XYZ file of C-alpha atoms in Angstrom:
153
model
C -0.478 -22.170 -8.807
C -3.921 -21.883 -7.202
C -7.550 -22.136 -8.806
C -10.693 -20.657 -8.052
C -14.725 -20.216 -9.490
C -16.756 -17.630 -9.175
C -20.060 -17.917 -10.393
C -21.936 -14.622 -10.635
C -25.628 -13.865 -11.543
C -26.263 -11.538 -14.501
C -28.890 -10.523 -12.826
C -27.961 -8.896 -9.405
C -24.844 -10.385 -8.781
C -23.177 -7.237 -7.072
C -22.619 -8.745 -4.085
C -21.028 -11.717 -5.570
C -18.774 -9.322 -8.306
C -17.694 -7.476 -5.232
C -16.277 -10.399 -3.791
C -14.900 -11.464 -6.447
C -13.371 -8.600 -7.164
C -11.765 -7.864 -3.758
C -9.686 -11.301 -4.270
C -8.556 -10.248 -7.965
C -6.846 -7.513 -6.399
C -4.983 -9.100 -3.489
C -3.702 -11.627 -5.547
C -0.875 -12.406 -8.685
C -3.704 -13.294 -11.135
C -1.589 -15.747 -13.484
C -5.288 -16.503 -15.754
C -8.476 -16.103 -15.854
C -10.872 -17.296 -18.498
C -15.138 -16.786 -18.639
C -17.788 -17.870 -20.015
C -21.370 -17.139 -19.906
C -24.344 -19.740 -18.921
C -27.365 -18.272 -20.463
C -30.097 -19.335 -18.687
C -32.774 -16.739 -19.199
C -33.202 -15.171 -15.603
C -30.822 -17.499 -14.193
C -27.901 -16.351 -16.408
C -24.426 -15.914 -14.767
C -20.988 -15.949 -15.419
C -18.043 -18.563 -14.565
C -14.777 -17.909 -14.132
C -11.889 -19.358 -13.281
C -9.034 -17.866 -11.777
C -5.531 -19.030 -11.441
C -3.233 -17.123 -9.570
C -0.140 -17.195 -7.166
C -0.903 -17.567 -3.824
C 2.356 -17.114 -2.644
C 2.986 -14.082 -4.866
C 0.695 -11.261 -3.444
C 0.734 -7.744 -5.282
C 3.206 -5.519 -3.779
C 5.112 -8.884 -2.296
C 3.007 -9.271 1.343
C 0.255 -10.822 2.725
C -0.259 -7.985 5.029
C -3.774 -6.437 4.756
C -3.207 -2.661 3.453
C -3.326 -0.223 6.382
C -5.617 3.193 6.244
C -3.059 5.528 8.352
C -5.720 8.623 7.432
C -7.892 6.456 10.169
C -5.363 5.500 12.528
C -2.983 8.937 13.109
C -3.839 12.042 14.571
C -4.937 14.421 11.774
C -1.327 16.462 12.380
C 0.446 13.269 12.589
C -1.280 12.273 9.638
C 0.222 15.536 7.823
C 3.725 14.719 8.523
C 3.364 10.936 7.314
C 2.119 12.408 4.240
C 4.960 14.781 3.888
C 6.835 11.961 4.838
C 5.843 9.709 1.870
C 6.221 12.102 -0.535
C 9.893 12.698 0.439
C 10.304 8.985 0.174
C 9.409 8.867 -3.323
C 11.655 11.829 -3.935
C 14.546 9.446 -2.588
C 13.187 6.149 -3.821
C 13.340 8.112 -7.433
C 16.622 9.629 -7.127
C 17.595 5.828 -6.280
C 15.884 4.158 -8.477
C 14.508 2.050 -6.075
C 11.143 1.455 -5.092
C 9.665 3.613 -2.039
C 9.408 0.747 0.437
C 13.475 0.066 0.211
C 13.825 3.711 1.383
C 11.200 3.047 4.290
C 7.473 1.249 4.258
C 4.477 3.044 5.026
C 4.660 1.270 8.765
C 7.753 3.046 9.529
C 6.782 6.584 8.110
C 3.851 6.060 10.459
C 6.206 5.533 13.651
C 8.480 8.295 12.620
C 5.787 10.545 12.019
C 4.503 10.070 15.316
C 7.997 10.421 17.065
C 8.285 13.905 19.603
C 11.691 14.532 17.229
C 12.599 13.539 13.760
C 16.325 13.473 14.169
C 18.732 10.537 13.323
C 18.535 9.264 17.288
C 14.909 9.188 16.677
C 14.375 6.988 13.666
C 16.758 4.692 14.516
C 14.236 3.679 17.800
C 11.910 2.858 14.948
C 11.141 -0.974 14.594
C 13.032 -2.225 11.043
C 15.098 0.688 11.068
C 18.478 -0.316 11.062
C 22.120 1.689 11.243
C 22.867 1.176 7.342
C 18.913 2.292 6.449
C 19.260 5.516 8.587
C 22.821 6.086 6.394
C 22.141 5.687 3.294
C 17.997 6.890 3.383
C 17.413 8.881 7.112
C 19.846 12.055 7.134
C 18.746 12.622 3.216
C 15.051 12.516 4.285
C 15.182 14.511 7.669
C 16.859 17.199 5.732
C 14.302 17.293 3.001
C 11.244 17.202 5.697
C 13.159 19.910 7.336
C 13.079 22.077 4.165
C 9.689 21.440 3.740
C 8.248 22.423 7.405
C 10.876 25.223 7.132
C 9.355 26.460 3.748
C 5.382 25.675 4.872
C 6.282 27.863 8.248
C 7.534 31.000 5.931
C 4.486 30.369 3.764
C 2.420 31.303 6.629
């Protein structure tokens, strides 16, 4: 278990809320108690936060990745197709959607020329067993769905 203060003005503390706030949610908060120093015009707040630091939310330390910013606007498309079809699977499952696949490889199968079985299994962390039991149930679905979208048209 970790500990850390914040100390944040009443009176424009924004900035220090903000940041603050940014750490709350990239952490396991375990605890956090407040109290208030009034002070007139130099009021603020304390707090003190104990979390996990080896417990991030969602179980990484990566830094969460905008893919709207980093794929083509049609590539884009299919990774959102993509993710929804994951969710379908992940909920038939009952697993969450990053066993079926994580957002990182959606975003390389997205941008693959073919979305076949030879295909995803080039993608990085995208083993025999994952394409199995997760890859031939979600290329079919995308298929439907770019089949159905094209007749929509």
């Amino acid at each position: 278990m970790q500990v850390r203060l914040y100390s944040i003005r009443v009176f424009e503390g924004e900035d220090e809320l903000e940041e603050m706030n940014k750490f709350l949610r990239g952490q396991k908060i375990l605890e956090v108690k407040q109290e208030l120093i009034n002070n007139g015009s130099n009021s603020h707040w304390c707090f003190v936060v104990k979390y996990n630091e080896k417990a991030k939310r969602g179980g990484s330390s990566k830094e969460k990745v905008d893919y709207k910013n980093i794929l083509e606007e049609e590539k884009f498309k299919v990774f959102s197709d993509l993710r929804e079809i994951r969710k379908e699977i992940a909920k038939e499952d009952a697993v969450p959607a990053f066993a079926v696949f994580t957002d990182e490889e959606l975003s390389k199968i997205a941008v693959l020329e073919e979305i076949n079985v030879k295909s995803i299994q080039t993608v990085e962390g995208v083993g025999e067993k994952k394409v199995e039991k997760y890859g031939e149930k979600l290329i079919e679905l995308y298929n439907d769905k770019v089949k159905v979208e094209a007749e929509q048209k």
